[in-house]
Amino acid sequence: MSHIHSNSTKPRCYYCGNNPTSHTMAKVDSFVLLFLNPRIFPFLRTWPGRFIVYLTDLLYAGMVQLFLFTGIAKFTTDHSIITSDRGAVMAEEAERRQWVMETLVVFGRVHDAYRLQLPSGQRIFFSGIPRLDSIKNATAGWMDDKAVLKAKLLAAGVTASEGASFIRFSSAKKYFLAQKHAVIIKPRFGSRGRHTTTFITTLEQFEAAFLRAKQLNVSVIVEEHLIGSVYRATMVGGKLAGVLTGEPPRITGDGTHTITELVKMKNDTRPARVGEVIIRDINIAFLARQNYTVDTVLPLGTTIDLIEKIGLSYGGLSREDTPHVHPKLRAELERASAVVDDPIHGFDFISPDISADPDTVRWGIIECNSVPFINLHHDPLVGTPVNVAGILFSDLAKNCSKFL
């Protein structure tokens, strides 16, 4: 068995993975989102709420103008300085269309914030993903609440993973003991699989996973462990723009080699863009929940995951699978998009086969992202890229007159 020792002097949380975040700030944010959002969002859709959003926009615009006037901040059309891959694909699309897209620089630091001029002459300022309606920007956060999303989708008859949210362990434990299948525990708010534990079957595993998720959030989600790959469906204007498959690092047994040996063989033959798989304690614990050790000889043809986390940096796979989506599944995702009612968002869902009739397989939507990483569709490891930035900009151009 092998372990990793970071060369950095700073402590690293392996449960955050390759996208570490402050545990304290994440927990404070979750408290605000849990107790304030349900009260704020309905208010923002009333006329007093809209007026406050309008005044906030004016104040923010005035502050930006002041920073620009004093030289503290500047907008630049130099796209080479953009540090976000998502921002880079939008800048590339803007250049192709001959739209002016500028990046915000404050105190010499490049931000994931931009100013975009539409064909109508309208200019919008945005962070991450552009939306024309400032109310949509202000209220988009509810879709990142996994519990609220789950409740809204299930109430509308949309297929989503069965589960519930809990603050107290005693309530979560009672729910777990009533289940007849493996479960997943994850923070109610957050992304990128931070502090998520899958394939939980024992109370000991459950308690450890619950405490781990509570490090990031006040409230945690307990839901059914669905079998299959994780798919990211990006929705633009209520329509499916692209579906990217994200797979964790996997190995397939040959009846001869141990898991350690199979991992080495995988690393020796991996493509240049794929990260090395390194067996750490977190991987060992994941394997143990499936009744494996690093010395297990996998039977011929048996395929297993090595960790919960997906993506190239973990040694996994990214594949653009938009052409393979079953028509019924496409319709179901677009029905889910109507429930969310936002111009741009992404669904994460799990399915054993997206080409199959969704009525014949056990699948479900697990979460929604208000600021999806559309760049992933532009540069998959496998499959034909989809220009989601182009689809997004076309939707902006079509709808910009509504918000003039």
mmCIF file of C-alpha atoms in Angstrom, residues 168-397:
data_model
loop_
_atom_site.group_PDB
_atom_site.id
_atom_site.type_symbol
_atom_site.label_atom_id
_atom_site.label_comp_id
_atom_site.label_asym_id
_atom_site.label_seq_id
_atom_site.Cartn_x
_atom_site.Cartn_y
_atom_site.Cartn_z
ATOM 1 C CA ARG A 168 -28.998 16.229 13.592
ATOM 2 C CA PHE A 169 -27.270 12.849 13.485
ATOM 3 C CA SER A 170 -30.063 11.140 15.413
ATOM 4 C CA SER A 171 -32.600 11.950 12.677
ATOM 5 C CA ALA A 172 -30.189 10.983 9.904
ATOM 6 C CA LYS A 173 -29.368 7.699 11.648
ATOM 7 C CA LYS A 174 -33.052 6.784 11.914
ATOM 8 C CA TYR A 175 -33.476 7.478 8.181
ATOM 9 C CA PHE A 176 -30.393 5.418 7.286
ATOM 10 C CA LEU A 177 -31.456 2.409 9.304
ATOM 11 C CA ALA A 178 -34.768 2.347 7.426
ATOM 12 C CA GLN A 179 -33.023 2.093 4.041
ATOM 13 C CA LYS A 180 -32.481 -1.190 2.213
ATOM 14 C CA HIS A 181 -29.790 0.086 -0.136
ATOM 15 C CA ALA A 182 -26.393 1.787 0.034
ATOM 16 C CA VAL A 183 -26.489 5.552 0.535
ATOM 17 C CA ILE A 184 -24.434 8.652 -0.208
ATOM 18 C CA ILE A 185 -23.778 11.479 2.238
ATOM 19 C CA LYS A 186 -22.789 14.937 1.011
ATOM 20 C CA PRO A 187 -22.976 18.580 2.123
ATOM 21 C CA ARG A 188 -26.301 20.210 1.277
ATOM 22 C CA PHE A 189 -24.510 23.149 -0.366
ATOM 23 C CA GLY A 190 -21.316 23.041 -2.398
ATOM 24 C CA SER A 191 -19.887 21.416 -5.487
ATOM 25 C CA ARG A 192 -17.063 19.350 -6.933
ATOM 26 C CA GLY A 193 -17.806 16.399 -4.651
ATOM 27 C CA ARG A 194 -16.179 17.968 -1.600
ATOM 28 C CA HIS A 195 -16.662 15.827 1.552
ATOM 29 C CA THR A 196 -18.963 13.438 -0.301
ATOM 30 C CA THR A 197 -18.912 9.782 0.724
ATOM 31 C CA THR A 198 -20.511 7.061 -1.390
ATOM 32 C CA PHE A 199 -21.370 3.373 -1.068
ATOM 33 C CA ILE A 200 -22.205 3.563 2.648
ATOM 34 C CA THR A 201 -23.672 0.321 3.997
ATOM 35 C CA THR A 202 -22.786 0.207 7.712
ATOM 36 C CA LEU A 203 -23.654 2.461 10.635
ATOM 37 C CA GLU A 204 -19.949 2.976 11.389
ATOM 38 C CA GLN A 205 -19.343 4.212 7.843
ATOM 39 C CA PHE A 206 -22.461 6.338 8.044
ATOM 40 C CA GLU A 207 -21.448 8.148 11.233
ATOM 41 C CA ALA A 208 -17.957 8.912 9.912
ATOM 42 C CA ALA A 209 -19.375 10.216 6.618
ATOM 43 C CA PHE A 210 -21.987 12.333 8.406
ATOM 44 C CA LEU A 211 -19.349 14.036 10.563
ATOM 45 C CA ARG A 212 -17.178 14.582 7.480
ATOM 46 C CA ALA A 213 -19.993 16.311 5.586
ATOM 47 C CA LYS A 214 -20.804 18.405 8.661
ATOM 48 C CA GLN A 215 -17.297 19.861 8.491
ATOM 49 C CA LEU A 216 -18.481 21.879 5.492
ATOM 50 C CA ASN A 217 -22.221 22.343 6.064
ATOM 51 C CA VAL A 218 -24.763 22.782 8.816
ATOM 52 C CA SER A 219 -27.102 20.466 6.908
ATOM 53 C CA VAL A 220 -26.238 17.314 4.961
ATOM 54 C CA ILE A 221 -27.969 15.198 2.331
ATOM 55 C CA VAL A 222 -28.497 11.457 2.663
ATOM 56 C CA GLU A 223 -29.643 9.827 -0.563
ATOM 57 C CA GLU A 224 -29.711 6.562 -2.445
ATOM 58 C CA HIS A 225 -26.437 5.439 -3.992
ATOM 59 C CA LEU A 226 -27.241 5.160 -7.688
ATOM 60 C CA ILE A 227 -25.084 2.945 -9.906
ATOM 61 C CA GLY A 228 -23.508 4.400 -13.037
ATOM 62 C CA SER A 229 -21.429 7.260 -14.353
ATOM 63 C CA VAL A 230 -21.989 10.897 -13.432
ATOM 64 C CA TYR A 231 -23.300 12.983 -16.320
ATOM 65 C CA ARG A 232 -23.326 16.772 -16.566
ATOM 66 C CA ALA A 233 -26.174 18.133 -18.647
ATOM 67 C CA THR A 234 -25.920 21.835 -19.512
ATOM 68 C CA MET A 235 -29.256 23.508 -20.178
ATOM 69 C CA VAL A 236 -29.531 26.753 -22.160
ATOM 70 C CA GLY A 237 -32.894 28.424 -22.678
ATOM 71 C CA GLY A 238 -34.643 25.321 -21.356
ATOM 72 C CA LYS A 239 -33.031 23.072 -23.986
ATOM 73 C CA LEU A 240 -30.299 20.471 -23.638
ATOM 74 C CA ALA A 241 -27.043 21.948 -24.956
ATOM 75 C CA GLY A 242 -24.614 19.172 -24.057
ATOM 76 C CA VAL A 243 -24.062 16.086 -21.900
ATOM 77 C CA LEU A 244 -20.591 15.296 -20.625
ATOM 78 C CA THR A 245 -19.747 11.983 -18.982
ATOM 79 C CA GLY A 246 -17.483 12.233 -15.964
ATOM 80 C CA GLU A 247 -16.025 8.976 -14.722
ATOM 81 C CA PRO A 248 -13.859 8.280 -11.684
ATOM 82 C CA PRO A 249 -10.620 6.331 -12.166
ATOM 83 C CA ARG A 250 -11.573 2.728 -12.883
ATOM 84 C CA ILE A 251 -9.760 -0.546 -13.327
ATOM 85 C CA THR A 252 -10.868 -3.896 -14.735
ATOM 86 C CA GLY A 253 -9.654 -7.157 -13.287
ATOM 87 C CA ASP A 254 -7.788 -9.813 -15.270
ATOM 88 C CA GLY A 255 -7.883 -12.538 -12.637
ATOM 89 C CA THR A 256 -4.128 -12.280 -12.107
ATOM 90 C CA HIS A 257 -3.056 -8.858 -10.870
ATOM 91 C CA THR A 258 -3.821 -7.119 -7.583
ATOM 92 C CA ILE A 259 -5.504 -3.724 -7.419
ATOM 93 C CA THR A 260 -2.127 -2.101 -6.684
ATOM 94 C CA GLU A 261 -0.646 -3.714 -9.792
ATOM 95 C CA LEU A 262 -3.649 -2.781 -11.942
ATOM 96 C CA VAL A 263 -3.355 0.844 -10.797
ATOM 97 C CA LYS A 264 0.308 0.886 -11.824
ATOM 98 C CA MET A 265 -0.590 -0.565 -15.215
ATOM 99 C CA LYS A 266 -3.294 2.080 -15.611
ATOM 100 C CA ASN A 267 -0.856 4.866 -14.736
ATOM 101 C CA ASP A 268 1.755 3.556 -17.158
ATOM 102 C CA THR A 269 -0.686 3.712 -20.077
ATOM 103 C CA ARG A 270 -2.704 6.836 -19.221
ATOM 104 C CA PRO A 271 -3.080 9.676 -21.751
ATOM 105 C CA ALA A 272 -1.017 12.806 -21.136
ATOM 106 C CA ARG A 273 -3.997 14.842 -19.905
ATOM 107 C CA VAL A 274 -5.067 12.254 -17.334
ATOM 108 C CA GLY A 275 -3.699 12.541 -13.799
ATOM 109 C CA GLU A 276 -1.858 9.756 -12.038
ATOM 110 C CA VAL A 277 -3.868 7.580 -9.663
ATOM 111 C CA ILE A 278 -2.152 7.497 -6.287
ATOM 112 C CA ILE A 279 -3.512 5.215 -3.590
ATOM 113 C CA ARG A 280 -4.145 7.207 -0.401
ATOM 114 C CA ASP A 281 -6.068 6.485 2.781
ATOM 115 C CA ILE A 282 -9.204 7.925 1.176
ATOM 116 C CA ASN A 283 -8.948 5.386 -1.671
ATOM 117 C CA ILE A 284 -8.292 2.550 0.761
ATOM 118 C CA ALA A 285 -11.411 3.470 2.742
ATOM 119 C CA PHE A 286 -13.429 3.674 -0.488
ATOM 120 C CA LEU A 287 -12.237 0.215 -1.552
ATOM 121 C CA ALA A 288 -13.014 -1.182 1.908
ATOM 122 C CA ARG A 289 -16.654 -0.070 1.583
ATOM 123 C CA GLN A 290 -16.801 -2.337 -1.479
ATOM 124 C CA ASN A 291 -15.065 -5.172 0.422
ATOM 125 C CA TYR A 292 -11.748 -4.799 -1.413
ATOM 126 C CA THR A 293 -8.172 -4.112 -0.335
ATOM 127 C CA VAL A 294 -5.235 -2.977 -2.453
ATOM 128 C CA ASP A 295 -4.006 -6.589 -2.430
ATOM 129 C CA THR A 296 -7.264 -7.989 -3.830
ATOM 130 C CA VAL A 297 -6.949 -9.826 -7.150
ATOM 131 C CA LEU A 298 -9.945 -8.704 -9.191
ATOM 132 C CA PRO A 299 -11.756 -11.438 -11.119
ATOM 133 C CA LEU A 300 -11.533 -11.326 -14.890
ATOM 134 C CA GLY A 301 -13.860 -8.651 -16.306
ATOM 135 C CA THR A 302 -14.768 -7.084 -12.931
ATOM 136 C CA THR A 303 -14.630 -3.276 -13.128
ATOM 137 C CA ILE A 304 -14.452 -1.117 -10.018
ATOM 138 C CA ASP A 305 -14.069 2.583 -9.171
ATOM 139 C CA LEU A 306 -11.052 3.678 -7.151
ATOM 140 C CA ILE A 307 -12.582 6.791 -5.567
ATOM 141 C CA GLU A 308 -15.835 8.784 -5.592
ATOM 142 C CA LYS A 309 -14.369 11.801 -7.363
ATOM 143 C CA ILE A 310 -14.617 12.187 -11.117
ATOM 144 C CA GLY A 311 -12.530 13.937 -13.734
ATOM 145 C CA LEU A 312 -9.186 13.848 -15.486
ATOM 146 C CA SER A 313 -7.180 15.224 -12.573
ATOM 147 C CA TYR A 314 -8.135 12.179 -10.497
ATOM 148 C CA GLY A 315 -7.203 9.735 -13.241
ATOM 149 C CA GLY A 316 -10.757 9.496 -14.569
ATOM 150 C CA LEU A 317 -12.393 10.231 -17.903
ATOM 151 C CA SER A 318 -14.353 13.004 -19.595
ATOM 152 C CA ARG A 319 -16.412 12.130 -22.656
ATOM 153 C CA GLU A 320 -18.876 14.216 -24.656
ATOM 154 C CA ASP A 321 -21.950 12.011 -25.066
ATOM 155 C CA THR A 322 -24.590 14.435 -26.339
ATOM 156 C CA PRO A 323 -25.383 12.408 -29.502
ATOM 157 C CA HIS A 324 -26.073 9.296 -27.418
ATOM 158 C CA VAL A 325 -28.779 10.754 -25.158
ATOM 159 C CA HIS A 326 -32.078 8.871 -25.486
ATOM 160 C CA PRO A 327 -34.920 11.149 -26.713
ATOM 161 C CA LYS A 328 -36.987 10.376 -23.605
ATOM 162 C CA LEU A 329 -34.064 11.299 -21.345
ATOM 163 C CA ARG A 330 -33.579 14.545 -23.250
ATOM 164 C CA ALA A 331 -37.264 15.358 -22.740
ATOM 165 C CA GLU A 332 -37.018 14.543 -19.024
ATOM 166 C CA LEU A 333 -34.008 16.842 -18.578
ATOM 167 C CA GLU A 334 -35.832 19.636 -20.386
ATOM 168 C CA ARG A 335 -38.845 19.065 -18.159
ATOM 169 C CA ALA A 336 -36.536 19.419 -15.153
ATOM 170 C CA SER A 337 -35.187 22.622 -16.678
ATOM 171 C CA ALA A 338 -38.717 24.037 -16.812
ATOM 172 C CA VAL A 339 -38.990 23.424 -13.055
ATOM 173 C CA VAL A 340 -35.774 25.360 -12.429
ATOM 174 C CA ASP A 341 -36.914 28.109 -14.840
ATOM 175 C CA ASP A 342 -33.514 29.709 -15.369
ATOM 176 C CA PRO A 343 -31.819 30.543 -18.690
ATOM 177 C CA ILE A 344 -28.542 28.731 -17.951
ATOM 178 C CA HIS A 345 -27.830 25.912 -15.501
ATOM 179 C CA GLY A 346 -26.396 22.422 -15.332
ATOM 180 C CA PHE A 347 -27.794 19.159 -13.975
ATOM 181 C CA ASP A 348 -25.645 16.390 -12.559
ATOM 182 C CA PHE A 349 -27.308 13.003 -12.865
ATOM 183 C CA ILE A 350 -26.333 9.352 -12.572
ATOM 184 C CA SER A 351 -27.392 6.645 -14.989
ATOM 185 C CA PRO A 352 -26.113 3.222 -15.983
ATOM 186 C CA ASP A 353 -26.845 3.997 -19.668
ATOM 187 C CA ILE A 354 -27.962 7.311 -21.174
ATOM 188 C CA SER A 355 -28.721 5.689 -24.501
ATOM 189 C CA ALA A 356 -31.381 3.478 -22.901
ATOM 190 C CA ASP A 357 -35.022 4.383 -22.370
ATOM 191 C CA PRO A 358 -34.916 6.119 -18.943
ATOM 192 C CA ASP A 359 -38.043 4.206 -17.939
ATOM 193 C CA THR A 360 -36.043 0.962 -18.129
ATOM 194 C CA VAL A 361 -33.048 1.950 -15.953
ATOM 195 C CA ARG A 362 -32.592 3.306 -12.416
ATOM 196 C CA TRP A 363 -31.309 6.844 -12.799
ATOM 197 C CA GLY A 364 -31.817 10.232 -11.171
ATOM 198 C CA ILE A 365 -30.819 13.888 -11.057
ATOM 199 C CA ILE A 366 -28.596 14.503 -8.036
ATOM 200 C CA GLU A 367 -27.944 18.254 -8.145
ATOM 201 C CA CYS A 368 -28.045 21.461 -10.167
ATOM 202 C CA ASN A 369 -25.362 24.091 -10.787
ATOM 203 C CA SER A 370 -26.266 27.741 -11.301
ATOM 204 C CA VAL A 371 -22.803 28.457 -12.742
ATOM 205 C CA PRO A 372 -21.984 25.362 -14.826
ATOM 206 C CA PHE A 373 -18.523 24.707 -16.219
ATOM 207 C CA ILE A 374 -19.503 24.976 -19.866
ATOM 208 C CA ASN A 375 -15.850 24.744 -20.901
ATOM 209 C CA LEU A 376 -15.882 21.003 -20.173
ATOM 210 C CA HIS A 377 -17.998 20.462 -23.294
ATOM 211 C CA HIS A 378 -15.413 22.277 -25.403
ATOM 212 C CA ASP A 379 -12.472 20.049 -24.558
ATOM 213 C CA PRO A 380 -13.486 16.490 -23.603
ATOM 214 C CA LEU A 381 -10.879 13.758 -23.529
ATOM 215 C CA VAL A 382 -13.131 11.611 -25.752
ATOM 216 C CA GLY A 383 -15.923 12.532 -28.134
ATOM 217 C CA THR A 384 -16.810 15.454 -30.369
ATOM 218 C CA PRO A 385 -16.676 18.840 -28.572
ATOM 219 C CA VAL A 386 -19.880 20.888 -28.293
ATOM 220 C CA ASN A 387 -19.672 24.686 -28.515
ATOM 221 C CA VAL A 388 -21.913 25.456 -25.532
ATOM 222 C CA ALA A 389 -20.541 29.005 -25.335
ATOM 223 C CA GLY A 390 -21.886 29.547 -28.861
ATOM 224 C CA ILE A 391 -25.300 28.175 -27.861
ATOM 225 C CA LEU A 392 -25.319 30.420 -24.797
ATOM 226 C CA PHE A 393 -24.393 33.548 -26.777
ATOM 227 C CA SER A 394 -27.032 32.786 -29.405
ATOM 228 C CA ASP A 395 -29.619 32.589 -26.622
ATOM 229 C CA LEU A 396 -28.404 35.921 -25.202
ATOM 230 C CA ALA A 397 -28.656 37.569 -28.621
#
